[in-house]
Protein backbone atom coordinates (compact mmCIF):
# COMPACT_ATOMS: atom_id res chain seq x y z
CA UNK A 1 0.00 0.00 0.00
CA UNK A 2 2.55 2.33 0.78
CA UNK A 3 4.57 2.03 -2.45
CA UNK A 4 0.64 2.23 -4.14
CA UNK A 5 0.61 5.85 -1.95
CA UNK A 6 4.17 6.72 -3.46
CA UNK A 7 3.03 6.23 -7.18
CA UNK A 8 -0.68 7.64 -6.45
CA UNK A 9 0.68 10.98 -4.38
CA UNK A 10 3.62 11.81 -6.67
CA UNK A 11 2.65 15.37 -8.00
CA UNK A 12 2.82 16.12 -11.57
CA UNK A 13 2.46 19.26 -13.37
CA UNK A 14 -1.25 19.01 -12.32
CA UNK A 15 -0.75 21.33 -9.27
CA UNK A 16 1.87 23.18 -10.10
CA UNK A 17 -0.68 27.02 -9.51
CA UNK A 18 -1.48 25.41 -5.91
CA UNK A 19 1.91 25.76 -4.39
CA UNK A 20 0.03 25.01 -0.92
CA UNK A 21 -1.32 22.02 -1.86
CA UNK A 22 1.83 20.84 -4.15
CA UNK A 23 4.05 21.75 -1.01
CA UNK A 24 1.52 19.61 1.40
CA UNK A 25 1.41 16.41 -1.20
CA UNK A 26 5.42 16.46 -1.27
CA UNK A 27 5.95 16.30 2.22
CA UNK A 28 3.79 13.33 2.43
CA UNK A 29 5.15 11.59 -0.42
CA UNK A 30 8.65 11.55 1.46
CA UNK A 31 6.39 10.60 4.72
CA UNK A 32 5.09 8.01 2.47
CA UNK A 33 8.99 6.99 0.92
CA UNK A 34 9.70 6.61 4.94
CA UNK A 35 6.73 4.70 5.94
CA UNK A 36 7.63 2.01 3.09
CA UNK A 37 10.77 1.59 4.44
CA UNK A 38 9.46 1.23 8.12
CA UNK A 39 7.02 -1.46 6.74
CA UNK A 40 9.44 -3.56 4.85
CA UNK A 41 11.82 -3.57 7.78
CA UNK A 42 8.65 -5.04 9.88
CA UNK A 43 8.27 -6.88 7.11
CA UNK A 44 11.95 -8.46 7.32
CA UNK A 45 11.74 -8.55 11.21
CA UNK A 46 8.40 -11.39 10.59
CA UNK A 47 10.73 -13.26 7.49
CA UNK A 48 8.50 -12.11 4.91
CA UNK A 49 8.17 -9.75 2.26
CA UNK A 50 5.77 -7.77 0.45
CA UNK A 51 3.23 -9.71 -2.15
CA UNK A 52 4.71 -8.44 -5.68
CA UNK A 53 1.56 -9.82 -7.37
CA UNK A 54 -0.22 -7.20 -4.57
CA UNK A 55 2.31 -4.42 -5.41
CA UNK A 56 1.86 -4.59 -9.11
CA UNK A 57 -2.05 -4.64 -9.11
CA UNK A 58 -1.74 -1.80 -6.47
CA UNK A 59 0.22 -0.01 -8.43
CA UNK A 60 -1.88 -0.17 -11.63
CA UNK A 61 -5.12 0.60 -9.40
CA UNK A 62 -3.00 4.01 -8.40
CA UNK A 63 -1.85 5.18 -11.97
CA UNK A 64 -5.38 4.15 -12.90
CA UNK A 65 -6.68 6.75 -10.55
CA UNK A 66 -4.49 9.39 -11.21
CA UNK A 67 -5.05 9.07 -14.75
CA UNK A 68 -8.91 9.34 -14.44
CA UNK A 69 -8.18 13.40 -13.72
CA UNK A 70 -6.01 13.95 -16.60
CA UNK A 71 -9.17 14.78 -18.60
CA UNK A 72 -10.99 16.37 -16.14
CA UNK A 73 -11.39 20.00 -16.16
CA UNK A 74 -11.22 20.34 -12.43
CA UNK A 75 -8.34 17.59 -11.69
CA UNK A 76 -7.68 19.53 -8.87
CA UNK A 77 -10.54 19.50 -6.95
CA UNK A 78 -10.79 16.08 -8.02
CA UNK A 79 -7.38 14.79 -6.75
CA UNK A 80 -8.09 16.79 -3.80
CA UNK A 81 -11.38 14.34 -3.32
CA UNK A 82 -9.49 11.34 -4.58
CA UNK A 83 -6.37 12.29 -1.77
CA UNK A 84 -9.06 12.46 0.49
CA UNK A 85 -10.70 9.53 0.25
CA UNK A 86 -7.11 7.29 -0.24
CA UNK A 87 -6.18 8.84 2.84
CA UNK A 88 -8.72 7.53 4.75
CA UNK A 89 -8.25 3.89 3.67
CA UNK A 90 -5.18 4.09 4.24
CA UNK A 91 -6.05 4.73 7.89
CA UNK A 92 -8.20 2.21 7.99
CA UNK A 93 -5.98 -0.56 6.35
CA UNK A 94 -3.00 0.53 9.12
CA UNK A 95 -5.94 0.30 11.93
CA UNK A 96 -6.73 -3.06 10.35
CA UNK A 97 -2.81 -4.44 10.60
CA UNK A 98 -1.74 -2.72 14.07
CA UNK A 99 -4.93 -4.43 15.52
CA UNK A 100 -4.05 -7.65 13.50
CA UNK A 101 0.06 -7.20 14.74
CA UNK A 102 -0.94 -6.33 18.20
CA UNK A 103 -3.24 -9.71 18.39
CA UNK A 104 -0.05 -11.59 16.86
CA UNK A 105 1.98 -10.20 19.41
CA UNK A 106 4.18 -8.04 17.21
CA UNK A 107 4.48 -5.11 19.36
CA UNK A 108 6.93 -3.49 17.09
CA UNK A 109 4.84 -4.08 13.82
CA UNK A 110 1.44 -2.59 16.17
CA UNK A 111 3.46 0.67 16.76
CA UNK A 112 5.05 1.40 13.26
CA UNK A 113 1.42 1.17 12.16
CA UNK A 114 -0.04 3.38 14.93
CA UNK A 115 2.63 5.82 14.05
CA UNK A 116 1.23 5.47 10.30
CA UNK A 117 -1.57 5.91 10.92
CA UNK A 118 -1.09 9.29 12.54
CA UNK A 119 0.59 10.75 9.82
CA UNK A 120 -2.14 9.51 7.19
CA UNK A 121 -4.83 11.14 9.76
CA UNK A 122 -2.33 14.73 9.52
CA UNK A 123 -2.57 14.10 6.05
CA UNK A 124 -6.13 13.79 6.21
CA UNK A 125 -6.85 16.40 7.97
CA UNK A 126 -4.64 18.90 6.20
CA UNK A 127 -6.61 18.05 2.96
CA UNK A 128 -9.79 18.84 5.10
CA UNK A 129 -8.85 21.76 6.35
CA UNK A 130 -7.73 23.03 3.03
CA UNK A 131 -10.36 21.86 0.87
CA UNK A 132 -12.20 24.62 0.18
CA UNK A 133 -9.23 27.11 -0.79
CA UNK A 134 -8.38 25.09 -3.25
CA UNK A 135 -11.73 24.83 -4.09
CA UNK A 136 -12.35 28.60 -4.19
CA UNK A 137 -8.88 28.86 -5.96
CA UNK A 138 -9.88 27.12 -8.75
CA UNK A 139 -13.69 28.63 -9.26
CA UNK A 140 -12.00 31.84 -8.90
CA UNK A 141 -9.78 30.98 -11.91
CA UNK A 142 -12.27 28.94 -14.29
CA UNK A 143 -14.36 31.75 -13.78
CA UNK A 144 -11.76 34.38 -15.10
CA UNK A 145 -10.81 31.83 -18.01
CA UNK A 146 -7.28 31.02 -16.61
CA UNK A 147 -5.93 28.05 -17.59
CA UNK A 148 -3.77 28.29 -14.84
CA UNK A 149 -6.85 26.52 -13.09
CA UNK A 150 -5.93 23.54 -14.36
CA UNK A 151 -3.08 22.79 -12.88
């Protein structure tokens, strides 16, 4: 999931007149870059590795999505949506495996996902409280014409 988040978060060029919001979605990308690393260490520390059948599917499902906005008008207010929403299963899903590491026994495994999961809720709550400037930033351009909108 987190190398799904990596390839899903990655800005393009698509918010490049939302320094805010560009600013915001590369922090969490390295967050992101870190929190794979964390994982496959937990991971290594159980003898096991990541599913690459998992990671490749994941990965499609992610460029899938972030291809959906390219022909959207509003891609930003709909990546803003889309962040949203991933954000929140991804909160879920590290709920899911601290509860699931914490019933195994793996202590270490529960709190690298707690700690996750905190920075997926910061993420998710940054996006909240930022929605609607972007959305007002971007009405406020489409209605002037600028393509700078956009992107």
């Amino acid at each position: 999931m987190a190398t799904n988040a990596v390839t899903y978060t990655t800005p393009g060029g698509t918010i490049e007149n939302y320094p805010q919001l560009k600013a915001r979605i590369e922090q969490h990308v390295g967050e992101t870059r870190s929190q794979k690393v964390r994982l496959e260490a937990c991971l290594k520390a159980r003898g096991t590795a990541s599913s690459g059948t998992k990671d490749v599917a994941g990965k499609a499902t992610a460029f899938m999505q972030g291809l959906g906005g390219v022909f959207a008008g509003d891609e930003v207010v709909k990546g803003a949506l889309a962040s949203y929403a991933f954000e929140h299963m991804e909160i879920a899903s590290y709920k899911i495996l601290a509860a699931a590491a914490r019933q195994l026994g793996d202590q270490d495994t529960a709190q690298t996902c707690d700690e996750i999961c905190r920075e997926e809720e910061e993420m998710a709550e940054w996006l909240a409280d930022h929605i609607d400037s972007v959305v007002i930033a971007y009405l406020q351009r489409e209605s002037s014409g600028s393509s700078a909108s956009k992107r």
